[in-house]
XYZ file of C-alpha atoms in Angstrom:
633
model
C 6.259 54.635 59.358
C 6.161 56.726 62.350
C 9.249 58.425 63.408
C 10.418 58.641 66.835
C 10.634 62.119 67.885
C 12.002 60.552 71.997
C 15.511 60.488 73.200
C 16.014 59.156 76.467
C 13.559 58.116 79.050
C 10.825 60.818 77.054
C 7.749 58.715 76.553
C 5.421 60.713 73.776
C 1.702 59.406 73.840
C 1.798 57.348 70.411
C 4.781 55.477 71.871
C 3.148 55.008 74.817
C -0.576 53.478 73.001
C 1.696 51.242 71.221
C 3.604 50.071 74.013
C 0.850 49.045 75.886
C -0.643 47.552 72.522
C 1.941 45.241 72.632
C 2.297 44.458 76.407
C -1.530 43.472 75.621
C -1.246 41.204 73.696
C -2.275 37.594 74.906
C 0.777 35.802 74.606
C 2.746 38.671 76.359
C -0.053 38.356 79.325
C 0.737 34.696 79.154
C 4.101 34.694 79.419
C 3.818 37.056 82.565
C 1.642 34.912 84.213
C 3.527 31.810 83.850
C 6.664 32.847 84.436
C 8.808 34.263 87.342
C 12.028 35.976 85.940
C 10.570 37.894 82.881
C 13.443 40.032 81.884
C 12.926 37.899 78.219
C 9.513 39.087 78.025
C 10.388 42.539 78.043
C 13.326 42.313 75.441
C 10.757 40.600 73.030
C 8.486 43.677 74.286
C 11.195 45.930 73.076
C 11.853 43.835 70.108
C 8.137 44.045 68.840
C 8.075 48.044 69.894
C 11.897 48.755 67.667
C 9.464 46.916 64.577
C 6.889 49.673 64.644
C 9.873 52.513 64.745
C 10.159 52.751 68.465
C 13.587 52.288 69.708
C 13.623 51.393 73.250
C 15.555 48.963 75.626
C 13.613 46.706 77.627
C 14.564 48.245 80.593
C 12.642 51.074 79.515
C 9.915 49.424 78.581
C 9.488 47.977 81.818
C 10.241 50.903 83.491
C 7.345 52.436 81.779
C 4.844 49.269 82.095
C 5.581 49.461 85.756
C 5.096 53.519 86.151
C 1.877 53.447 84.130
C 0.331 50.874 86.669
C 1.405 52.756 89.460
C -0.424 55.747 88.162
C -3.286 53.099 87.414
C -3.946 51.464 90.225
C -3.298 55.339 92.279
C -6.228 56.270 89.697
C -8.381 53.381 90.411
C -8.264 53.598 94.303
C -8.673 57.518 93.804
C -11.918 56.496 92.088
C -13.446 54.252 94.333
C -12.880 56.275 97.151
C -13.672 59.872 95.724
C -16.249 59.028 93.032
C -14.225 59.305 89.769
C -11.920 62.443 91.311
C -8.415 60.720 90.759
C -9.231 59.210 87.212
C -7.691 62.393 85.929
C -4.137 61.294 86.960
C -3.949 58.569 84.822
C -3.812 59.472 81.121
C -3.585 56.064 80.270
C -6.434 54.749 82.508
C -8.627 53.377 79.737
C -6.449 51.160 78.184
C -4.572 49.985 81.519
C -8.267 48.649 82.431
C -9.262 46.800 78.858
C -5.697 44.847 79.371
C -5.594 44.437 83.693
C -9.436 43.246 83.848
C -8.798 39.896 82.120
C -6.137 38.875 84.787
C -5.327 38.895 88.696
C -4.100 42.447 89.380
C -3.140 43.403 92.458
C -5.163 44.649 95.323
C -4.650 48.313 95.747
C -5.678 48.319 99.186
C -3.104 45.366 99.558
C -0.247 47.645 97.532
C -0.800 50.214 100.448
C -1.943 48.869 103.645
C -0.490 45.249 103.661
C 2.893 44.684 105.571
C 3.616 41.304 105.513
C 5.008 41.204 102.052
C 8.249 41.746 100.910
C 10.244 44.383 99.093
C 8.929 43.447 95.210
C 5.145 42.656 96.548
C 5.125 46.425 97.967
C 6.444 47.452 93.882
C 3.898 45.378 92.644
C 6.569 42.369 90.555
C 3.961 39.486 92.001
C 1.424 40.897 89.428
C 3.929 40.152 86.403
C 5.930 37.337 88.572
C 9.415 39.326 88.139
C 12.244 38.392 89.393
C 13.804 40.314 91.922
C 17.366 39.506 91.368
C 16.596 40.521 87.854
C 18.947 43.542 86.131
C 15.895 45.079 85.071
C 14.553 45.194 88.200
C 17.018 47.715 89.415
C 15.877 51.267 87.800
C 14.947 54.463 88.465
C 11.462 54.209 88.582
C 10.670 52.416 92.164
C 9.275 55.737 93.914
C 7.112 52.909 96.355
C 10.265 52.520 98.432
C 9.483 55.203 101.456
C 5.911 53.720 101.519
C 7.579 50.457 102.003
C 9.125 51.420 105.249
C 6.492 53.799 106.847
C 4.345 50.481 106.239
C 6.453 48.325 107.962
C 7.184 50.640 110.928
C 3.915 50.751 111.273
C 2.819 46.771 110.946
C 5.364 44.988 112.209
C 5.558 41.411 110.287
C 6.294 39.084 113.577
C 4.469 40.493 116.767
C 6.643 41.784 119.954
C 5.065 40.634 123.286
C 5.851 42.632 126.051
C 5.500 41.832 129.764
C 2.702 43.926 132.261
C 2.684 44.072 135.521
C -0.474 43.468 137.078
C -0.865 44.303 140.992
C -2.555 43.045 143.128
C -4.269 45.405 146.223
C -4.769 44.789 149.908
C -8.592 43.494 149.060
C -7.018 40.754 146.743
C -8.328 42.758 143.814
C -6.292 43.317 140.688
C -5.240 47.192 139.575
C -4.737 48.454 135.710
C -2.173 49.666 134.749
C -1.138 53.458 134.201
C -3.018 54.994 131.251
C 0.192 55.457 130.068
C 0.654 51.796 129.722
C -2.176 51.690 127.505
C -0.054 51.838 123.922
C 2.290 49.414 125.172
C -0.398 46.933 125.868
C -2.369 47.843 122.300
C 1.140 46.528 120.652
C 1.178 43.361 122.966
C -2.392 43.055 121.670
C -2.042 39.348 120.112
C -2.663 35.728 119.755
C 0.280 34.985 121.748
C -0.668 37.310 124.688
C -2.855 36.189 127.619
C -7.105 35.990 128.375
C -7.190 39.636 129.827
C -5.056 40.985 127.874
C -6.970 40.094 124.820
C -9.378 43.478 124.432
C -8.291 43.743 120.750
C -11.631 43.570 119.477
C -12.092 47.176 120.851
C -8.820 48.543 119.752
C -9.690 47.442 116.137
C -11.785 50.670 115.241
C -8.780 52.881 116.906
C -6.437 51.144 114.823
C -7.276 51.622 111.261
C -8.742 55.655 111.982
C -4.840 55.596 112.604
C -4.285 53.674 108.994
C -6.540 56.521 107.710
C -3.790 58.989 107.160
C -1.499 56.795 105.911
C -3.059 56.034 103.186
C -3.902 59.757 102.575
C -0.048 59.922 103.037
C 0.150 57.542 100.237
C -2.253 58.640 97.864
C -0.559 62.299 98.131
C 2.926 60.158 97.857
C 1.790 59.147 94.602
C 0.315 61.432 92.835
C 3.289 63.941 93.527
C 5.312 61.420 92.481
C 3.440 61.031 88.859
C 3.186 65.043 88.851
C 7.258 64.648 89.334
C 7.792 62.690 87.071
C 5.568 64.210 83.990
C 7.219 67.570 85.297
C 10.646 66.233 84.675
C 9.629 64.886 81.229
C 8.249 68.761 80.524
C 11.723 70.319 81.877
C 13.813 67.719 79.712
C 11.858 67.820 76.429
C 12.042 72.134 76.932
C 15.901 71.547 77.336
C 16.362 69.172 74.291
C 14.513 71.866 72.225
C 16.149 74.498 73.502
C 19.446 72.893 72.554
C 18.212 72.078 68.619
C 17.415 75.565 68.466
C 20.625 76.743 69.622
C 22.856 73.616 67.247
C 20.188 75.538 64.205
C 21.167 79.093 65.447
C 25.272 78.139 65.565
C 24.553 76.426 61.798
C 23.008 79.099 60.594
C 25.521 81.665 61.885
C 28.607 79.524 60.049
C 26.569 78.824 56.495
C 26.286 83.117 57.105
C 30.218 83.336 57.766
C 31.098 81.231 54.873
C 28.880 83.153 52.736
C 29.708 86.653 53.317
C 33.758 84.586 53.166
C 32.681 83.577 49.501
C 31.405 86.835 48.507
C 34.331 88.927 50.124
C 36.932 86.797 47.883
C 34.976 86.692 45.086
C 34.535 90.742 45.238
C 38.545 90.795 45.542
C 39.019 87.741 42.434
C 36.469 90.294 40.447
C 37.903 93.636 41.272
C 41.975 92.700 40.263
C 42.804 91.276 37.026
C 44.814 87.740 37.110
C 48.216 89.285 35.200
C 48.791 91.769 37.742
C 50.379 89.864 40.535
C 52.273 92.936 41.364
C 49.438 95.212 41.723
C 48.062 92.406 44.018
C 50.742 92.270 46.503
C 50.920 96.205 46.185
C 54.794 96.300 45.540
C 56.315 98.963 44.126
C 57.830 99.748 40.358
C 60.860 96.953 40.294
C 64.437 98.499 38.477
C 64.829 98.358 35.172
C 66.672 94.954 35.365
C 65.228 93.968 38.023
C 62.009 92.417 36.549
C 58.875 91.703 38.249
C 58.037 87.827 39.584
C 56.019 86.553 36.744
C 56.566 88.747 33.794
C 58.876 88.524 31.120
C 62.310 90.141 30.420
C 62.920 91.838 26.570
C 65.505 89.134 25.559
C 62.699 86.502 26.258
C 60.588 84.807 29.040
C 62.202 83.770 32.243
C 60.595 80.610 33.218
C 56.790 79.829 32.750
C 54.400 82.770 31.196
C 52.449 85.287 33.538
C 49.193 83.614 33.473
C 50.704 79.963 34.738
C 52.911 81.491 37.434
C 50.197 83.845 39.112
C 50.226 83.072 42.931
C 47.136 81.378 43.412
C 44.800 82.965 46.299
C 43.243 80.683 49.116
C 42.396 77.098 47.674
C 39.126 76.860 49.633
C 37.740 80.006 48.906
C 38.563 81.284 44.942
C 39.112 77.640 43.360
C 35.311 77.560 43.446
C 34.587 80.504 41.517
C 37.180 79.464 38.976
C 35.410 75.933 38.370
C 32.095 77.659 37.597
C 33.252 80.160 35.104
C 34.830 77.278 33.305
C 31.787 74.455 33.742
C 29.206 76.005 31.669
C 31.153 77.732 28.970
C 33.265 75.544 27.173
C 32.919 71.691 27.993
C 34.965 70.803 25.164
C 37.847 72.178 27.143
C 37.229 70.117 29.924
C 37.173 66.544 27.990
C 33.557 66.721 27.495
C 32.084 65.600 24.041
C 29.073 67.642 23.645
C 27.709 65.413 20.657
C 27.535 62.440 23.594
C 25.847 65.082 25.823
C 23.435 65.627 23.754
C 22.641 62.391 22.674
C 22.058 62.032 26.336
C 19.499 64.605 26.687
C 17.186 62.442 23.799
C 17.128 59.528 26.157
C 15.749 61.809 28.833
C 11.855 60.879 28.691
C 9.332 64.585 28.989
C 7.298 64.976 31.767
C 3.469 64.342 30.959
C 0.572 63.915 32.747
C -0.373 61.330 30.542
C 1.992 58.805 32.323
C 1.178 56.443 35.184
C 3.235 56.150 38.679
C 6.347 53.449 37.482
C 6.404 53.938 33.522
C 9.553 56.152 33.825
C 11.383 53.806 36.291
C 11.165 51.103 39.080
C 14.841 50.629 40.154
C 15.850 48.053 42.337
C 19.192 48.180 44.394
C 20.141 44.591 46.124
C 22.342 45.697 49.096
C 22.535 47.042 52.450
C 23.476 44.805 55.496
C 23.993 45.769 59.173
C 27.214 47.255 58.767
C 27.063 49.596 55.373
C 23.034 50.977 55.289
C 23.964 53.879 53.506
C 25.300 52.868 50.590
C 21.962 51.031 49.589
C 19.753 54.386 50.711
C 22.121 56.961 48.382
C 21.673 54.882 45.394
C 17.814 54.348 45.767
C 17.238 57.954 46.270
C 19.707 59.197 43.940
C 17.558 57.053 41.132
C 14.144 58.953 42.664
C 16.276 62.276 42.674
C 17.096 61.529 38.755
C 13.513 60.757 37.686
C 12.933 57.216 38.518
C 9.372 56.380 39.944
C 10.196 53.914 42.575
C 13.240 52.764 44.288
C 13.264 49.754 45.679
C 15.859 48.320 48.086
C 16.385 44.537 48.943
C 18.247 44.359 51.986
C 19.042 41.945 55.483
C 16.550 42.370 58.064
C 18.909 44.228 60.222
C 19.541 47.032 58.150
C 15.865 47.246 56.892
C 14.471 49.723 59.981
C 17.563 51.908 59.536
C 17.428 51.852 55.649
C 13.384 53.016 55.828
C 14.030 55.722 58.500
C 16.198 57.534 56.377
C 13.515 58.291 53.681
C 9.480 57.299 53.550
C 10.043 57.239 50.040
C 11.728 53.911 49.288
C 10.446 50.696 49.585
C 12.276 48.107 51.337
C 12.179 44.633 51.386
C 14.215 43.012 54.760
C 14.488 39.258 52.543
C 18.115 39.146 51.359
C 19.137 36.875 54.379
C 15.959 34.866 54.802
C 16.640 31.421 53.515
C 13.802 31.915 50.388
C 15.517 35.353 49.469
C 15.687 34.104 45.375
C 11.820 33.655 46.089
C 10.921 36.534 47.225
C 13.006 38.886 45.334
C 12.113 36.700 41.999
C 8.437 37.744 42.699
C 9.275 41.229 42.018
C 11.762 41.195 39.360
C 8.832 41.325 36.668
C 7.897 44.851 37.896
C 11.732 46.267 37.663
C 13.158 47.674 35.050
C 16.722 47.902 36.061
C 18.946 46.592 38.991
C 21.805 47.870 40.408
C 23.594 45.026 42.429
C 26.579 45.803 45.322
C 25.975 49.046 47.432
C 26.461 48.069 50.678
C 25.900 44.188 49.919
C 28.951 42.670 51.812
C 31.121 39.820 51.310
C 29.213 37.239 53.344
C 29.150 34.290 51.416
C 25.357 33.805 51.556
C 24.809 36.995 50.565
C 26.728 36.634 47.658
C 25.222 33.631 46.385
C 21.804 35.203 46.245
C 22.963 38.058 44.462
C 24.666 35.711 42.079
C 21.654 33.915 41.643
C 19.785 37.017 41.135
C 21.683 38.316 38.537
C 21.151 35.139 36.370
C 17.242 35.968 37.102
C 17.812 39.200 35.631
C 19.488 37.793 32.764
C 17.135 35.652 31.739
C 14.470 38.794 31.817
C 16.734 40.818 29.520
C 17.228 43.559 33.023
C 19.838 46.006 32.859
C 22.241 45.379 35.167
C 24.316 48.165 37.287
C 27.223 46.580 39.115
C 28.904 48.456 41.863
C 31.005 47.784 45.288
C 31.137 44.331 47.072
C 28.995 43.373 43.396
C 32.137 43.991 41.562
C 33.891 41.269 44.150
C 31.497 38.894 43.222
C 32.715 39.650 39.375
C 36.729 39.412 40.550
C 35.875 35.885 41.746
C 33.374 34.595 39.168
C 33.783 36.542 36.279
C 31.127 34.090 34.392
C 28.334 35.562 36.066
C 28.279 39.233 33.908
C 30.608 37.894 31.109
C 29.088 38.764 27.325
C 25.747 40.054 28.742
C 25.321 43.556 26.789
C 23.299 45.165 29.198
C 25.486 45.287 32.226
C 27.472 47.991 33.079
C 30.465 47.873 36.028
C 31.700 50.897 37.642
C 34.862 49.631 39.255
C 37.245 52.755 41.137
C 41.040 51.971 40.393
C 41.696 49.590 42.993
C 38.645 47.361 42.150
C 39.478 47.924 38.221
C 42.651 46.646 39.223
C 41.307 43.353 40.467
C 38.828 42.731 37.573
C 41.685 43.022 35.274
C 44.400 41.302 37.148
C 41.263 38.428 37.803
C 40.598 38.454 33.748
C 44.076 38.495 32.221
C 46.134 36.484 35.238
C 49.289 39.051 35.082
C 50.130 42.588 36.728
C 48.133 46.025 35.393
C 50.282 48.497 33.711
C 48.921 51.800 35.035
C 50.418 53.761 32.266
C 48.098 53.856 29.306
C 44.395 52.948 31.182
C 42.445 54.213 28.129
C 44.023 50.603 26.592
C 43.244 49.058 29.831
C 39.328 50.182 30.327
C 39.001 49.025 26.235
C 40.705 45.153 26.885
C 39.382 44.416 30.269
C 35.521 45.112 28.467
C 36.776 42.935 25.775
C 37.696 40.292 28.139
C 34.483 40.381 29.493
C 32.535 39.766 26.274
C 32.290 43.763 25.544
C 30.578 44.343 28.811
C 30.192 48.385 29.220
C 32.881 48.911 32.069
C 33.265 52.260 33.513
C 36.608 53.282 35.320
C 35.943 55.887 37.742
C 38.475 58.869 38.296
C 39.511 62.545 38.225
C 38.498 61.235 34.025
C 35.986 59.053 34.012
C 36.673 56.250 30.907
C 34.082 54.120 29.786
C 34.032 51.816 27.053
C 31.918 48.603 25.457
C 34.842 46.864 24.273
C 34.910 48.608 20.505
C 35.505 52.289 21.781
C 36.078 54.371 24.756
C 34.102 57.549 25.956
C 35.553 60.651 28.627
C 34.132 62.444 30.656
C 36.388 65.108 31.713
C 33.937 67.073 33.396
C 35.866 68.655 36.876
C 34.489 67.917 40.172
C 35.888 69.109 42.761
C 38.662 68.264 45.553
C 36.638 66.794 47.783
C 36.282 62.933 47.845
C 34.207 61.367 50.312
C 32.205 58.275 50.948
C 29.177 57.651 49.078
C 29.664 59.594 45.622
C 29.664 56.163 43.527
C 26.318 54.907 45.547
C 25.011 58.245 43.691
C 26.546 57.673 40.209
C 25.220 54.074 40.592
C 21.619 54.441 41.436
C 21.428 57.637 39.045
C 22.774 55.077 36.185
C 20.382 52.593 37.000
C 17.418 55.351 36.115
C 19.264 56.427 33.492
C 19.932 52.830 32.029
C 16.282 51.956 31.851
C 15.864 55.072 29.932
C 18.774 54.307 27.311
C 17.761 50.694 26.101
C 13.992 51.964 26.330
C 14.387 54.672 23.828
C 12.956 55.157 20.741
C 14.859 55.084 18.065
C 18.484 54.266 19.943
C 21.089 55.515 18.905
C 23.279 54.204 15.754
C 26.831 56.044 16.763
C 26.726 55.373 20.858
C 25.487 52.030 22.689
C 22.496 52.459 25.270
C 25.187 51.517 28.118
C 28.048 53.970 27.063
C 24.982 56.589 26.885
C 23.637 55.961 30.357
C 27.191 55.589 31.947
C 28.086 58.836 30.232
C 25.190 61.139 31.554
C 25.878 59.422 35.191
C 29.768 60.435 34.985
C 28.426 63.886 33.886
C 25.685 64.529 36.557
C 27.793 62.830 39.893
C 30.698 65.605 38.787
C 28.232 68.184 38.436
C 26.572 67.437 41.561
C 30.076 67.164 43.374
C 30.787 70.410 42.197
C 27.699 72.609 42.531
C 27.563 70.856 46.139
C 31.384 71.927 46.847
C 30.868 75.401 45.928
C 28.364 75.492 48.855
C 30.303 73.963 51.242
C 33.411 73.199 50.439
C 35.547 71.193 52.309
C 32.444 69.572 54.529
C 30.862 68.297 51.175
C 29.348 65.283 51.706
C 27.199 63.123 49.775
C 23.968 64.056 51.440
C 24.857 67.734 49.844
C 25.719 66.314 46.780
C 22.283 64.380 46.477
C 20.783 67.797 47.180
C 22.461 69.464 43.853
C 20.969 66.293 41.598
C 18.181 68.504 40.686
C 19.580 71.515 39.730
C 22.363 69.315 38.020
C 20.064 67.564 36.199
C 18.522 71.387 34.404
C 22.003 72.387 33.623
C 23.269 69.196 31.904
C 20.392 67.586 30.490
C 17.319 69.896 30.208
C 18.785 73.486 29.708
């Protein structure tokens, strides 16, 4: 897909071949002919344009239309006048000939010399049959206006007749007028006027030398005007680079500032030791009963011990540090269980050149309407990120432009709200080898049903299942549709683990003990894998229950379970497609495990970087290096 690199009224040359591609075509030439007020033309113009990655209005698209046949038709006089001199101001001039020769354009002599038409025949609309009073018809573009009235001053529409005096002299014969008469009498030059005045015949030459340089006037008019016009495009794309280079320079020069910030507290965390919080606020020796905040007295401690009351430095700046001397050197103090960990790192498949494109993962994500597109694109690249071969998303038509300009590598499918979406979708469900179902799906009740449907597709292939978001909604209000099928996992936060339970059990959720909670709400659901997302991630099959105490970071923001979704839809295919499984953990509570595990670890590599403006975009970044230090190190 090609990207567009245009903002505004910027016209780059690919655009431009493909808009006049599609303004071509027959039945677009059709409907010009045949019809007077247009402006629906055009916004099918623009329609067709937005499907080949082009966003435009049709305003601008007729704005364009009508400036490149204003440089054509310049172009074409130009050439038939000077022998080919003028073709040279029409970049375009080949392909404005292949689509005007096969219907009535408009004279160009006519566009220039002829007076008797009105304001839209002088800005060529006859050709297309557009409608004056049309809002499109009001732009920018109509640079044929001053022509208009130097035209019309000069060929007045109804004829003036104006009286002469003829006299008569003393031998009865009649006397001319002054010479200076004569102009006067070349304007009352018409039909209307009487037999002697009627010389027009030899005033005809006379009159059109005098057209002569008007129309040099106009050509001139014209091709300034286009020289304008591509000059202002020049000056506008030089400023709109100019000003990405300057929003790159001012990024730059803060991602500098927060790193020499990060180093210059980390220098000062390294250099003083964390027990001496006197030393650190450079106080001097406190009297002998008079003992220091956060040490102890001789007769015992007063209040907590030194190394729990130390004043903490700036939250923003040291807490990082702290998290990544802890991370990598003792997970079991964290809540990690590094026998699951490394059960996780047998599932993980080696890289070989012996494998084909799609044997380590085609993941499919069913989600994404016009309001949440996001959601859909983190989880399909997160799976890629992970190791997955190919993502694909199944989304509404609206969303599927926006979803495939965030990445060339997914493949996306714009079917979920066409009325055969089960149809289409079921045609590639023999090629996937897991599906995650929710990320920015919706509650739209159509929408649901096909997923619904779906899912009972993908049951009957024996698919893992990954549900997420508005797919976990679908669960609250027909729990039937996931209940007892072993291979589905559902990553529910608190709020939408509150509904599944409150949904299963019919009474209030006691917040207290949710280890207890996490292990009866999967037993509800026929030991479906359920994982309950939070500062400890719990996840349990119904017969035991897994944490993953792994530290993240502060920062929450929108997005992070798209990531831990798609990555455990990779992940899942991996875990029920190993060789042997394992005996102690389920496939599911494996997968789910290594997702908790790499989303934290992402979250926190991502937040070291950038702290508080983490957002999931950074996060997908870190998946990589995430992946080395959990799984492959």
């Amino acid at each position: 897909m090609q990207n567009n690199t245009t903002r505004g009224f910027l016209w780059s040359d690919v655009e431009t071949r493909t808009l006049l591609t599609i303004w071509g075509e027959q039945d677009i030439q059709v409907a010009l002919d045949g019809h007077f007020r247009n402006s629906f033309v055009y916004r099918d113009v623009a329609r067709r344009l937005a499907a080949t990655g082009f966003e435009r209005t049709p305003e601008q698209c007729r704005v364009r239309i009508k400036s490149l046949k204003r440089q054509f038709l310049l172009a074409k006089e130009g050439n038939i006048r000077n022998n080919g001199q003028y073709h040279k101001i029409c970049k375009f001039y080949d392909a404005m000939e292949n689509i005007l020769s096969n219907r009535p354009v408009l004279d160009p002599q006519e566009f220039m010399d002829s007076g008797t038409g009105g304001d839209d025949t002088a800005d060529c609309l006859e050709e297309e049959g557009e409608d004056p009073h049309d809002p499109y018809s009001e732009n920018m573009g109509d640079f044929h206006r001053p022509a208009e009235t130097e035209v019309k001053l000069e060929y007045p529409t109804v004829p003036i007749p104006i009286p002469i005096k003829v006299t008569v002299g003393n031998n009865g014969s009649s006397v001319r007028p002054h010479p200076s008469s004569q102009p006067t009498s070349t304007l009352t030059s018409s039909p209307l006027a009487p037999g002697p005045l009627t010389s027009g015949r030899a005033k005809r030459p006379k009159k059109r030398r005098a057209n002569f340089p008007l129309e040099k006037l106009m050509e001139q008019f014209l091709e300034q005007s286009a020289q304008a016009e591509e000059g202002f495009y020049r000056v506008e794309e030089q400023r709109l680079q100019a000003e990405d280079r300057r929003r790159e320079a001012e990024h730059a020069r803060e991602l500098q500032t927060l790193q020499m910030l990060g180093q210059m507290f980390s220098s000062i965390s390294s250099a003083q030791p964390p027990s001496a919080a006197s030393s650190h606020r450079n106080e001097p020796p406190a009297p002998p009963r008079a003992f220091p905040r956060g040490s102890a007295s001789p007769s015992g401690p007063r209040g907590p011990p030194t190394h729990l009351r130390r004043t903490p430095p700036h939250p923003t700046a040291d807490w990082p540090q702290q998290q990544s001397q802890q991370l990598p050197s003792d997970p079991q103090a964290l809540g990690m269980d590094e026998e699951t960990l490394s059960l996780v790192r047998t599932i993980v498949p080696a890289l070989t050149s012996k494998k084909h494109k799609g044997q380590d993962g085609r993941i499919g994500i069913i989600g994404g309407c016009q309001e949440y597109t996001g959601a859909p694109y983190f989880a399909a690249i997160s799976a890629l990120k992970v190791g997955a071969d190919l993502s694909h998303v199944f989304c509404t038509r609206e969303a599927a432009i926006v979803i495939k300009s965030y990445s060339p590598e997914l493949i996306v499918h714009p079917v979920l709200d066409s009325p055969n979406a089960l149809e289409e979708i079921d045609k590639w469900l023999p090629r996937l080898h897991s599906l995650v179902v929710g990320p920015g799906l919706g509650r739209d009740e159509g929408l649901l049903r096909t997923a619904k449907e779906v899912i009972e597709k993908c049951k009957a292939r024996d698919i893992p299942i990954i549900i997420d978001a508005d797919g976990l909604w679908l669960v609250a209000q027909q729990p039937s549709v996931i209940q007892g099928y072993q291979k589905a996992i559902l990553t529910p936060n608190f709020m939408e683990f509150t509904r599944l339970y409150e949904a299963l059990h019919q009474e209030p959720l006691d917040g207290s003990d949710r280890r207890r909670s996490v292990l009866q709400l999967s037993g509800a659901l026929g030991n479906v894998t359920v994982l309950l997302k939070g500062e400890q991630d719990l996840i349990s099959d119904g017969r035991r229950v897994l944490t993953c105490g792994l530290r993240g970071s502060g920062r929450r923001c929108g997005g992070q379970g798209d990531l831990l979704s798609g990555s455990l839809g990779a992940l899942a295919h991996w875990a029920f497609s190993a060789t042997p499984p394992s005996r102690s953990v389920s496939p599911a509570l494996l997968a789910a495990f290594g997702a908790c595990a790499l989303t934290k670890q992402c979250n926190s590599q991502a937040f070291q970087t950038h702290g508080r403006a983490t957002t999931t975009s950074d996060m997908i970044q870190e998946i990589g290096p995430a992946f080395r230090k959990l799984f492959e190190s």
